[in-house]
Tab-separated table of N, CA, C and O in Angstrom:
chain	number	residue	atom	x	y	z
B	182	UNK	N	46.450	-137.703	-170.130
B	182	UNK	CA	47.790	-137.298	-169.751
B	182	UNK	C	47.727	-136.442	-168.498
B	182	UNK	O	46.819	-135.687	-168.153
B	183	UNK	N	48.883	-136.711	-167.883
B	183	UNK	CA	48.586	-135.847	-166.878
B	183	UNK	C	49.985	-134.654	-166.675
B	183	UNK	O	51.177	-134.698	-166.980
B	184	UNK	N	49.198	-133.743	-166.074
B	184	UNK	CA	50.098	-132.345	-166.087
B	184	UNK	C	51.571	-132.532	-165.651
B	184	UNK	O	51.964	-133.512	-165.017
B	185	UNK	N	52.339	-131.511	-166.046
B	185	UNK	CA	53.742	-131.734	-165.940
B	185	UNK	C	53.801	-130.563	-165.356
B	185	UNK	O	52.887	-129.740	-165.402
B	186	UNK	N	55.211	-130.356	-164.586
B	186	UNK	CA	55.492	-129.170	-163.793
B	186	UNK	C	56.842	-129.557	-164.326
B	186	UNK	O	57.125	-130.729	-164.081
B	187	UNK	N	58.035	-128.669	-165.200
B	187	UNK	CA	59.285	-128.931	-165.344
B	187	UNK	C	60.096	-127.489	-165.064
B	187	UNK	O	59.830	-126.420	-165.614
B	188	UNK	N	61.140	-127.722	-164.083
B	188	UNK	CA	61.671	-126.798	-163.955
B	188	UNK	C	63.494	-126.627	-164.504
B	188	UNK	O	64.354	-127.434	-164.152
B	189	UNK	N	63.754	-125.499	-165.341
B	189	UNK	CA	64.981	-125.871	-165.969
B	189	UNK	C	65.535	-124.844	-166.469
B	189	UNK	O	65.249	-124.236	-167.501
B	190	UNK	N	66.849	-124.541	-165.239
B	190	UNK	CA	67.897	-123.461	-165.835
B	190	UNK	C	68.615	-123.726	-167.004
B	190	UNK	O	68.965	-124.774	-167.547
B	191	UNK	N	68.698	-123.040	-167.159
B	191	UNK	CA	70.096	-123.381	-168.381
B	191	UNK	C	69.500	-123.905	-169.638
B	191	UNK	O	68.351	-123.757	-170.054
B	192	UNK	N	70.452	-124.517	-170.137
B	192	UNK	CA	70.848	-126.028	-170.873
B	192	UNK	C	69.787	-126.919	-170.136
B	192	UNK	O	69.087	-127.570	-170.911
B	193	UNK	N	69.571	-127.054	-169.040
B	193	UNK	CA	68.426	-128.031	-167.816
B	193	UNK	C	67.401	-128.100	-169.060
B	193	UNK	O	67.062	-129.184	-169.533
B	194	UNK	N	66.955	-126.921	-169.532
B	194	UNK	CA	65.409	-127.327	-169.925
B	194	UNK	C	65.137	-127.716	-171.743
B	194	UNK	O	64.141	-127.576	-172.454
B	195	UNK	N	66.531	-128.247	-172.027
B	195	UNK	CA	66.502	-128.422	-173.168
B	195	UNK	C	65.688	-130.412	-173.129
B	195	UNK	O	65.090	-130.983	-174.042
B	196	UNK	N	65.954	-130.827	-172.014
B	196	UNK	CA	64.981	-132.105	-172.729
B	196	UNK	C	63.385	-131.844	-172.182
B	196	UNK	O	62.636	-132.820	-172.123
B	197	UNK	N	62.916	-130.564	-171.804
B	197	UNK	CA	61.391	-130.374	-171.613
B	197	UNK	C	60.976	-130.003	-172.729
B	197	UNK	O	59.750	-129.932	-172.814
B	198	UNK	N	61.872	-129.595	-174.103
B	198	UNK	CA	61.602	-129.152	-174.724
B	198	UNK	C	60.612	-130.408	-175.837
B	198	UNK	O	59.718	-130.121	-176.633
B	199	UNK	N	61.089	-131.582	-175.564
B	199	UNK	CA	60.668	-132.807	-176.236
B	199	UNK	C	59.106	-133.241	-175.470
B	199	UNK	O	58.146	-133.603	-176.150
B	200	UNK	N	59.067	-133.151	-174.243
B	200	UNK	CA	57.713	-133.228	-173.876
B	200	UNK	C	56.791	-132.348	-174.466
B	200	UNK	O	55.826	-132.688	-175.152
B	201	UNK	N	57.258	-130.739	-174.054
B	201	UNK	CA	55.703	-129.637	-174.753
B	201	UNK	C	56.006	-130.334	-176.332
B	201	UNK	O	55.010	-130.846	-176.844
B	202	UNK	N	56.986	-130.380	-176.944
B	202	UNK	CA	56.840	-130.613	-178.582
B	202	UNK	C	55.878	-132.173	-178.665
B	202	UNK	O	55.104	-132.180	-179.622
B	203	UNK	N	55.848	-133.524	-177.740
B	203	UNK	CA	54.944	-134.361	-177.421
B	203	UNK	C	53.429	-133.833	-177.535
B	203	UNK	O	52.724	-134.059	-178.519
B	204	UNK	N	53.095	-133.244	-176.627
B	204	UNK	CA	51.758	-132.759	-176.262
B	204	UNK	C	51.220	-131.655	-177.581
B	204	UNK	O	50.078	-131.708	-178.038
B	205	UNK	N	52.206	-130.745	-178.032
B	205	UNK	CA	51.999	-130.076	-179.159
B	205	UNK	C	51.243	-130.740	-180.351
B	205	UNK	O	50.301	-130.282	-180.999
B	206	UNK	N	51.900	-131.953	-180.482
B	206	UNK	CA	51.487	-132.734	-181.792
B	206	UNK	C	50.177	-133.730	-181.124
B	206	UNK	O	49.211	-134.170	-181.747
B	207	UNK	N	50.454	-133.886	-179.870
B	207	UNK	CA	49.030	-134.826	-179.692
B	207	UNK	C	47.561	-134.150	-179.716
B	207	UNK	O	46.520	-134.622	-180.174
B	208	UNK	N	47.826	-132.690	-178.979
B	208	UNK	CA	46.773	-131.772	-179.293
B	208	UNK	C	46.162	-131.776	-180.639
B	208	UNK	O	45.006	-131.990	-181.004
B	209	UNK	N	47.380	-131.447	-181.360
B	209	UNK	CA	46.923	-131.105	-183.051
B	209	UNK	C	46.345	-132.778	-183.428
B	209	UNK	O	45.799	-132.753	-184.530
B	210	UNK	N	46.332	-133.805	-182.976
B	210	UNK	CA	46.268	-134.963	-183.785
B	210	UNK	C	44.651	-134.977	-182.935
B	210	UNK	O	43.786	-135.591	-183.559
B	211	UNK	N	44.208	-134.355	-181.589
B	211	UNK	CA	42.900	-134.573	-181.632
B	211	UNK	C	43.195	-135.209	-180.318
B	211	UNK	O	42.070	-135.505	-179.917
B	212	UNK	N	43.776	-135.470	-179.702
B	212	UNK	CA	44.242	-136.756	-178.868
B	212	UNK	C	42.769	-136.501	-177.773
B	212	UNK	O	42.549	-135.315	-177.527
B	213	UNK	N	42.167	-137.133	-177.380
B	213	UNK	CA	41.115	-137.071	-176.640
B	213	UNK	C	40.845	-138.311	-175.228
B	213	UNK	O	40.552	-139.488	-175.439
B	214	UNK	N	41.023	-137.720	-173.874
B	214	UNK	CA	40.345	-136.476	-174.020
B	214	UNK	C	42.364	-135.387	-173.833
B	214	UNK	O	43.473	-135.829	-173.532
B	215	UNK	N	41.969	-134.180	-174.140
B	215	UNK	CA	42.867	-133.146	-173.975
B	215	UNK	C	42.564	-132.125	-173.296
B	215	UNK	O	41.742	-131.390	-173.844
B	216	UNK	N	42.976	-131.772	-172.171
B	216	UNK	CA	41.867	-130.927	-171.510
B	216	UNK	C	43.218	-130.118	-170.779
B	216	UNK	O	44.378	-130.084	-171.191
B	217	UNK	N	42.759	-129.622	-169.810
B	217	UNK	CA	43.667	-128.861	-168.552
B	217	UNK	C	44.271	-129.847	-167.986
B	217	UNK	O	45.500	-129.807	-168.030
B	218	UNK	N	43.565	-131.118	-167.232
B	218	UNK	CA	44.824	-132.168	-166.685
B	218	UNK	C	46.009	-132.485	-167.304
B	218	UNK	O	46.807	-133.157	-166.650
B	219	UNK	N	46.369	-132.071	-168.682
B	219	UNK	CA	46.970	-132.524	-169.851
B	219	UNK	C	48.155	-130.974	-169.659
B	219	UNK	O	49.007	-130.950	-170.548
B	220	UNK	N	48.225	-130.037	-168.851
B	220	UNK	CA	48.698	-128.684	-168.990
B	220	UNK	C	50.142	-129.332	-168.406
B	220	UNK	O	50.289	-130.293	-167.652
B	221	UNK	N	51.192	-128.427	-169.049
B	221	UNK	CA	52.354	-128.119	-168.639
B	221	UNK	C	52.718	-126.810	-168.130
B	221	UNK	O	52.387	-125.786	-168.727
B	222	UNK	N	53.569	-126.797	-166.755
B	222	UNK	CA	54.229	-125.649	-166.536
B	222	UNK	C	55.864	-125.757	-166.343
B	222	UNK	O	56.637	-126.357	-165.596
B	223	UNK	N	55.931	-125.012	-167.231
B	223	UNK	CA	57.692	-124.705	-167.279
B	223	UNK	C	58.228	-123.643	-166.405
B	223	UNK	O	57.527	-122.635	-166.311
B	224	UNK	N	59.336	-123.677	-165.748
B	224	UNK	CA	59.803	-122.416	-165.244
B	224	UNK	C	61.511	-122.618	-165.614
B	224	UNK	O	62.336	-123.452	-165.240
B	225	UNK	N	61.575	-121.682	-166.336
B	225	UNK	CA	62.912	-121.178	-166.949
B	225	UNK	C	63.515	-120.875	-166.202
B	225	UNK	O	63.029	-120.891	-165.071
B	226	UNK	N	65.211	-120.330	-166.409
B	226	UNK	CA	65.660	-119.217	-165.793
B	226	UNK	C	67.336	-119.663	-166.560
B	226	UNK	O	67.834	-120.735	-166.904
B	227	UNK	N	67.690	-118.591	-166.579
B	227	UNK	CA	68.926	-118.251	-167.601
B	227	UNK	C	69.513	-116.797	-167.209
B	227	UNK	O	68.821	-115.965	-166.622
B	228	UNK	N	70.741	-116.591	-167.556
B	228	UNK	CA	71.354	-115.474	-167.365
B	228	UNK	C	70.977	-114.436	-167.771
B	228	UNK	O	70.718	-113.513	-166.998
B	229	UNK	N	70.847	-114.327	-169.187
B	229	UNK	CA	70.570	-113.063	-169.929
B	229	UNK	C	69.290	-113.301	-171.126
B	229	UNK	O	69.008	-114.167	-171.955
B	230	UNK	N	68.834	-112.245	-170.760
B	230	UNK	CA	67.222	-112.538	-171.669
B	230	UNK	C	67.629	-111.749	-173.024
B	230	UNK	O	66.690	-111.291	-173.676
B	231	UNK	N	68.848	-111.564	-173.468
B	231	UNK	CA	69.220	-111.272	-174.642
B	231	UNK	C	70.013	-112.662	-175.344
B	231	UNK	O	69.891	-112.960	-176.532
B	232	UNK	N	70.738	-113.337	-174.474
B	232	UNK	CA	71.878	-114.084	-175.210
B	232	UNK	C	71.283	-115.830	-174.490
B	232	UNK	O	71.927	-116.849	-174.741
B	233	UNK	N	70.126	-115.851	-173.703
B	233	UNK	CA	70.275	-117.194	-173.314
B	233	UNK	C	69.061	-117.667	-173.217
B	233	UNK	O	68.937	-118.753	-172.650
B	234	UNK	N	67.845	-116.976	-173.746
B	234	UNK	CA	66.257	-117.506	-173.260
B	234	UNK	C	66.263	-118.554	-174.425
B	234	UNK	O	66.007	-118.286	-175.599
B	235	UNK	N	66.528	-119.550	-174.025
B	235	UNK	CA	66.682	-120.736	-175.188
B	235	UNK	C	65.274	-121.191	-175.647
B	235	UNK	O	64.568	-121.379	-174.656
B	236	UNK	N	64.895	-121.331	-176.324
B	236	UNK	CA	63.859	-121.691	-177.285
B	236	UNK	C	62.353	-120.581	-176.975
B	236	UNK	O	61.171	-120.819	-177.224
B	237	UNK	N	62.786	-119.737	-176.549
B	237	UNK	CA	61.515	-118.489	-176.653
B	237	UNK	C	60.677	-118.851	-177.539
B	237	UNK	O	60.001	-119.827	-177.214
B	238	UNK	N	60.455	-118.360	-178.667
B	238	UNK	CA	59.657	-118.471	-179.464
B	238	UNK	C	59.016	-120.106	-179.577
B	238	UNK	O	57.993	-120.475	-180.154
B	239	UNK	N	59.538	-120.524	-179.175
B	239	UNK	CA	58.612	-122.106	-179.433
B	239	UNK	C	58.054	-122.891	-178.316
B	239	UNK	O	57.496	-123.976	-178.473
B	240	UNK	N	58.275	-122.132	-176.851
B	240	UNK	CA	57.540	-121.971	-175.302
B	240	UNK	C	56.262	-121.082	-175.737
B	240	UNK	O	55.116	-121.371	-175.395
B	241	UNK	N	56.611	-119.930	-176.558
B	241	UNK	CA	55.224	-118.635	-176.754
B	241	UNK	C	54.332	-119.364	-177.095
B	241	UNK	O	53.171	-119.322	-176.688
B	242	UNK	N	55.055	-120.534	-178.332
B	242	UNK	CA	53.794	-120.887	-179.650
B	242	UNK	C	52.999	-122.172	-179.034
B	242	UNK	O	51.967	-122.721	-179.419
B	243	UNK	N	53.877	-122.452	-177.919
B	243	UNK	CA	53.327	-123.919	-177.156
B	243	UNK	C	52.050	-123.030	-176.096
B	243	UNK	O	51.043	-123.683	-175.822
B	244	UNK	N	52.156	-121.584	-175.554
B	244	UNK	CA	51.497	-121.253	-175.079
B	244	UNK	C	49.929	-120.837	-175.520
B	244	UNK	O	48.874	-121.052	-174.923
B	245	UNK	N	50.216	-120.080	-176.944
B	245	UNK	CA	49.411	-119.779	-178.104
B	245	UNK	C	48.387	-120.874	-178.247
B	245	UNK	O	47.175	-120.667	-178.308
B	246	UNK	N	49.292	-122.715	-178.326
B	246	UNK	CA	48.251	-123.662	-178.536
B	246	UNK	C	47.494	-124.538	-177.389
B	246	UNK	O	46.865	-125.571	-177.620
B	247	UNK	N	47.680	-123.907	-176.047
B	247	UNK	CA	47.044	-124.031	-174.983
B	247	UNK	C	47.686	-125.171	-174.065
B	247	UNK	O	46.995	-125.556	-173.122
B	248	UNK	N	48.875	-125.713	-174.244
B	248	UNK	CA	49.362	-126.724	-174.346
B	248	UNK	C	50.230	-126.199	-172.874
B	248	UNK	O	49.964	-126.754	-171.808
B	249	UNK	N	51.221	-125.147	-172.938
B	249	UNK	CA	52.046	-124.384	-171.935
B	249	UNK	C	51.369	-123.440	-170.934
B	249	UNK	O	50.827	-122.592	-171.643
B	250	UNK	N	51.165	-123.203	-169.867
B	250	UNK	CA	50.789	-122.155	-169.482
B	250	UNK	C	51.880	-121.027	-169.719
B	250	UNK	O	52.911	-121.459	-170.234
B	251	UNK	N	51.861	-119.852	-169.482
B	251	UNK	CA	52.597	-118.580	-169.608
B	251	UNK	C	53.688	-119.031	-168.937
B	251	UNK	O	53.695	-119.725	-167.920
B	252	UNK	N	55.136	-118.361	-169.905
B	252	UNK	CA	56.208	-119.581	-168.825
B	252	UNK	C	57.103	-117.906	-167.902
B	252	UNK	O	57.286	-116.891	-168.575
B	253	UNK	N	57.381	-117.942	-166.906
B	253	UNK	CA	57.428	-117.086	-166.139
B	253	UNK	C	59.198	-117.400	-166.272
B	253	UNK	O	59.539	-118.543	-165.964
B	254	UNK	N	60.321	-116.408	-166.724
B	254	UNK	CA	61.344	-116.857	-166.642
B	254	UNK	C	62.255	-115.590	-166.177
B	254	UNK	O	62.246	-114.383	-166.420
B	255	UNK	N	63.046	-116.470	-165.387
B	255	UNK	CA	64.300	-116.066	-163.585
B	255	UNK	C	65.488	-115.487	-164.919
B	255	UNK	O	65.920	-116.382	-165.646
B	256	UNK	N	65.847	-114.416	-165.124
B	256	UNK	CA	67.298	-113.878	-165.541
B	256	UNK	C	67.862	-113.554	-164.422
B	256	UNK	O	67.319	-112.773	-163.640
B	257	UNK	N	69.314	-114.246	-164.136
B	257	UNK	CA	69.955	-114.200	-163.217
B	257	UNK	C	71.171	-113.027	-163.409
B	257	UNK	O	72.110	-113.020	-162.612
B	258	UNK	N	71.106	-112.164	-164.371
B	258	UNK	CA	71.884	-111.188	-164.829
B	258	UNK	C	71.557	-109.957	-165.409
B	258	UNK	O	71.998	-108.892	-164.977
B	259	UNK	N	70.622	-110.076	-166.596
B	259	UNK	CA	69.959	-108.701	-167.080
B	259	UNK	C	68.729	-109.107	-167.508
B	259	UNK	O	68.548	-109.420	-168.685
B	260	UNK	N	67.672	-109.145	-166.510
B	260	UNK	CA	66.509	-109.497	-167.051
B	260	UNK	C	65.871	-108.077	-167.606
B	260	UNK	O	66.287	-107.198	-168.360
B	261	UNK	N	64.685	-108.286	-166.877
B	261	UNK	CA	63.746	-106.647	-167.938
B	261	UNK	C	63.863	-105.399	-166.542
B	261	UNK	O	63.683	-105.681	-165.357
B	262	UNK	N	64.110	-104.408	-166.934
B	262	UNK	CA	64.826	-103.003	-166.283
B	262	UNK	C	64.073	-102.808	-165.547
B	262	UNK	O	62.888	-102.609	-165.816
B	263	UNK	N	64.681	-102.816	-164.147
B	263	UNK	CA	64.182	-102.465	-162.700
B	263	UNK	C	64.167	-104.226	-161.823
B	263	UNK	O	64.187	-104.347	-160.598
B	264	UNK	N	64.128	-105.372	-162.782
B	264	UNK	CA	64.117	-106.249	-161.642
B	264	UNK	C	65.558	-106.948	-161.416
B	264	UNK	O	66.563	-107.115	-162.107
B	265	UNK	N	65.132	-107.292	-160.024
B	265	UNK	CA	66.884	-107.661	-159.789
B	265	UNK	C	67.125	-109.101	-159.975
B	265	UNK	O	66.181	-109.859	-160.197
B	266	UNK	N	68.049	-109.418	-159.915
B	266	UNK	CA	68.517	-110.793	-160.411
B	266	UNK	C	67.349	-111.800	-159.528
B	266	UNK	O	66.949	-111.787	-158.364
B	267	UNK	N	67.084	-112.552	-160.586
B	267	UNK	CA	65.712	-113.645	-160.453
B	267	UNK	C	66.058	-114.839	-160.867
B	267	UNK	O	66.171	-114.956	-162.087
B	268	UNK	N	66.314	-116.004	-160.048
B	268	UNK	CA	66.557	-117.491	-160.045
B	268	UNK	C	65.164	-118.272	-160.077
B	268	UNK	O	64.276	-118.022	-159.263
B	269	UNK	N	65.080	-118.932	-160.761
B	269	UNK	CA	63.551	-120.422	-160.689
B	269	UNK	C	62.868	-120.484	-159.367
B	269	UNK	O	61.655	-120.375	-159.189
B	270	UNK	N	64.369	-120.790	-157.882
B	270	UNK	CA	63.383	-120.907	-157.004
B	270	UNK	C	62.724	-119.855	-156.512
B	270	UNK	O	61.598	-119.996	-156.032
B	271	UNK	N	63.325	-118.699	-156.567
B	271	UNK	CA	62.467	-117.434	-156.763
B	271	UNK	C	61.211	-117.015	-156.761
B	271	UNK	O	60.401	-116.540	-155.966
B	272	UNK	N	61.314	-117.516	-158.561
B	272	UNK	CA	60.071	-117.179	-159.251
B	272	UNK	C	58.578	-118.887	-158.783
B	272	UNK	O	57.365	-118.764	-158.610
B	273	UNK	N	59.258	-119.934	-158.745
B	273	UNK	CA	58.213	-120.821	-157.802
B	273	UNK	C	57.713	-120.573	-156.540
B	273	UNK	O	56.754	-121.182	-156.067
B	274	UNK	N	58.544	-119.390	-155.777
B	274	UNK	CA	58.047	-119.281	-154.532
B	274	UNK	C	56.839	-118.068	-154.765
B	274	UNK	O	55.841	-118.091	-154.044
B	275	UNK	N	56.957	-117.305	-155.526
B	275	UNK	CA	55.837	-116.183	-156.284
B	275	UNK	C	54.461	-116.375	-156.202
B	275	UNK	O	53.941	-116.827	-157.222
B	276	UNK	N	53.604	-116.106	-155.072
B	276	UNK	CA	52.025	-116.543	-154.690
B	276	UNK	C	51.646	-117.089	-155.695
B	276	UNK	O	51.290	-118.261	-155.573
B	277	UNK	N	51.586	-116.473	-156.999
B	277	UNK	CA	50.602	-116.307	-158.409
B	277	UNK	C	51.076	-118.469	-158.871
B	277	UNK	O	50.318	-119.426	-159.028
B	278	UNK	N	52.835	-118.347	-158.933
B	278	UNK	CA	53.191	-119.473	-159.058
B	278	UNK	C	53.263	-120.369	-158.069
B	278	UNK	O	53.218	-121.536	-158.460
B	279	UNK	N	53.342	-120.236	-157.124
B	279	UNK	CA	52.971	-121.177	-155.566
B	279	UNK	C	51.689	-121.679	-156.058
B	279	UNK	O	51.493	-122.834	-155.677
B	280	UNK	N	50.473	-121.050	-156.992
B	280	UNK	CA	49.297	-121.172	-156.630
B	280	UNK	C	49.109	-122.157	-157.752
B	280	UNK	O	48.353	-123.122	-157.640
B	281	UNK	N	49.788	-121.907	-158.800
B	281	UNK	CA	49.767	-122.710	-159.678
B	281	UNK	C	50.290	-123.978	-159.865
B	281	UNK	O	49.946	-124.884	-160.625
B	282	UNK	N	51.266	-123.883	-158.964
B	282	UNK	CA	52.159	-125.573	-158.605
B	282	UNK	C	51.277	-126.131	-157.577
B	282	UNK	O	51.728	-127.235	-157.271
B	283	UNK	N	50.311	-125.881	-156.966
B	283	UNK	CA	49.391	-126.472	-155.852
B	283	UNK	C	48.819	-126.992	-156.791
B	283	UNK	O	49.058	-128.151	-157.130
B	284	UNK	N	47.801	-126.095	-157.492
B	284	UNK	CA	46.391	-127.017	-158.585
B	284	UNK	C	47.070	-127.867	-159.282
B	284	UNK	O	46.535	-128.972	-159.376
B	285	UNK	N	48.504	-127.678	-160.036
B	285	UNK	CA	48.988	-128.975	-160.928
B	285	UNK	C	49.258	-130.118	-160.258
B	285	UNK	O	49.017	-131.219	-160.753
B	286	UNK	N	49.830	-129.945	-158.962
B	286	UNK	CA	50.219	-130.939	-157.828
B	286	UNK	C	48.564	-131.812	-157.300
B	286	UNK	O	48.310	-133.015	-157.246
B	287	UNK	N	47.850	-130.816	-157.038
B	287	UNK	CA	46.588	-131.537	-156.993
B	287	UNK	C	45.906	-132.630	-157.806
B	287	UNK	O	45.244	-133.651	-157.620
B	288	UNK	N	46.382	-131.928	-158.763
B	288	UNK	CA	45.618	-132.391	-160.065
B	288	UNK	C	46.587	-133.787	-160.717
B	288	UNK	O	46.266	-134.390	-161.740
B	289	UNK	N	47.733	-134.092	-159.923
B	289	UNK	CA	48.226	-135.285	-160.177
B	289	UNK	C	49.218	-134.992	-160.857
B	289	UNK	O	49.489	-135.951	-161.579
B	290	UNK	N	50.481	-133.458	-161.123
B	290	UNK	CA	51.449	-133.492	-161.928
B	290	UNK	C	52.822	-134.332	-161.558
B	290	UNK	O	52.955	-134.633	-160.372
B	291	UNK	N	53.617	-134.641	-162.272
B	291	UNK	CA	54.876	-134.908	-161.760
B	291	UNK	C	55.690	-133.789	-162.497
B	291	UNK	O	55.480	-133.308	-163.610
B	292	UNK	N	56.755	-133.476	-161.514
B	292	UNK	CA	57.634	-132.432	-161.244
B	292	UNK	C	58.890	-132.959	-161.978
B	292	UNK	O	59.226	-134.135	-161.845
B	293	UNK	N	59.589	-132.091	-162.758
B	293	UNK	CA	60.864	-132.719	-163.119
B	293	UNK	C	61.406	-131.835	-162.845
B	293	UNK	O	60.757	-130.794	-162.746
B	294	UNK	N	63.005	-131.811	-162.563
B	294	UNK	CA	63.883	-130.441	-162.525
B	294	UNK	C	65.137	-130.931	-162.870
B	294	UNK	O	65.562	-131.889	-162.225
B	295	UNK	N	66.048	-130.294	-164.076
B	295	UNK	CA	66.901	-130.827	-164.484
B	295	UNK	C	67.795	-129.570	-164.910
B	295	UNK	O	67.197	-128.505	-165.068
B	296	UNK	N	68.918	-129.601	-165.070
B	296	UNK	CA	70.333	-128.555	-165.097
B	296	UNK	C	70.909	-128.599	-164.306
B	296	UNK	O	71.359	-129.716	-164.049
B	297	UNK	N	71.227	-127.636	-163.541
B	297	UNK	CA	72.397	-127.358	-162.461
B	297	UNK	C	72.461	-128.028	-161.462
B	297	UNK	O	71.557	-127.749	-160.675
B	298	UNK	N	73.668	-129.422	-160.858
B	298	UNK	CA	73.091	-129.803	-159.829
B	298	UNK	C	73.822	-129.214	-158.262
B	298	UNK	O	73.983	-129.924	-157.269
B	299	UNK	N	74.116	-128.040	-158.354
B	299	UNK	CA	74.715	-127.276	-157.187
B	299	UNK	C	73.233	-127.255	-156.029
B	299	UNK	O	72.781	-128.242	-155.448
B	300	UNK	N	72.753	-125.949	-155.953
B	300	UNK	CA	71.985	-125.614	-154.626
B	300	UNK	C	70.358	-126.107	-155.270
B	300	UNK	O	69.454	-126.706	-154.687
B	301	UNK	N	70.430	-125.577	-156.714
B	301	UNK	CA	69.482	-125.437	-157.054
B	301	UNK	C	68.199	-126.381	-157.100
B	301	UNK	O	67.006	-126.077	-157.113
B	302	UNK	N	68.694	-127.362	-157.116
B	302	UNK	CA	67.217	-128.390	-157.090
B	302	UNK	C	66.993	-128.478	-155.431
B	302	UNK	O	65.929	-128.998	-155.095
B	303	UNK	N	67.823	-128.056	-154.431
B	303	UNK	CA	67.281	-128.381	-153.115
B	303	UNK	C	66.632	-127.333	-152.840
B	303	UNK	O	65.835	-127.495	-151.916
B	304	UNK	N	66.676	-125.853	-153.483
B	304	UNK	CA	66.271	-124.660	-153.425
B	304	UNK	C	64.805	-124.878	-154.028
B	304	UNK	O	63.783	-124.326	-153.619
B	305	UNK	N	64.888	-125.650	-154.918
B	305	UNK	CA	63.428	-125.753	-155.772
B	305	UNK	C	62.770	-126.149	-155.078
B	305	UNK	O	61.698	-125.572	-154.893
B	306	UNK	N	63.193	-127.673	-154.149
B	306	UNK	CA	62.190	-128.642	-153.735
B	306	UNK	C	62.270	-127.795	-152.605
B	306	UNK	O	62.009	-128.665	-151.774
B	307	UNK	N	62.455	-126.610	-151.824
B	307	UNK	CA	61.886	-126.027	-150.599
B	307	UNK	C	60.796	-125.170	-151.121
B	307	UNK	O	59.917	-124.791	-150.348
B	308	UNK	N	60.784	-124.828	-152.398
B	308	UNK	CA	59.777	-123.625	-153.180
B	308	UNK	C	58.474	-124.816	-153.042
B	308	UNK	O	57.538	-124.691	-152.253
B	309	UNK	N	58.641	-125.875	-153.912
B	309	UNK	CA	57.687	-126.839	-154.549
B	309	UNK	C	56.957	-127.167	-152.760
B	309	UNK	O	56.031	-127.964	-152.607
């Protein structure tokens, strides 16, 4: 399999949620080979990290099973105290994540980006 890069505000990242849950169960079934080419990176972003980080806990547990890398997520309203409002393309333009969308891109990922179709996916594909 090869790596995924999915990027998804909103509601956007509710059908990435069916890929990591894919790879989740192929891991556990042994699927071989399963390695790092096989990695997903998600980048979130939502309004409020109280009322909108949609499926948290089951991005953590995808991370836990080596399956997700750490998913880095844009609150565009009240994220965590002191940072200011943070959008996806934002957080893709972020060295640490620049660096990480290079090796997946290297390494043969395809990119999806799905939700909002205002600025935001042309904003992405200048990050990507």
């Amino acid at each position: 399999a090869a790596p995924l890069i999915m990027v998804g505000p909103g509601t956007g990242v509710a059908p990435f949620r069916a890929f990591v849950q894919r790879r989740v169960r192929l891991k556990r079934q042994g699927a071989t080979p399963y390695n790092a080419h096989a990695i997903c990176a998600l980048f979130f972003g939502c309004r409020s990290a109280r009322v909108d980080h949609l499926y948290a806990e089951e991005w953590t547990r995808a991370e836990a099973e080596g399956v997700l890398l750490p998913t880095p997520v844009a609150f565009s309203r009240d994220g965590p105290s002191g940072e200011a409002k943070t959008y996806v393309q934002t957080v893709l333009g972020r060295p640490a994540q620049a660096e990480t969308v290079r090796a997946l891109v290297q390494a043969g990922a395809s990119i999806y980006v799905a939700g909002a179709a205002g600025s935001m996916p042309k904003e992405v594909r200048k990050a990507v």
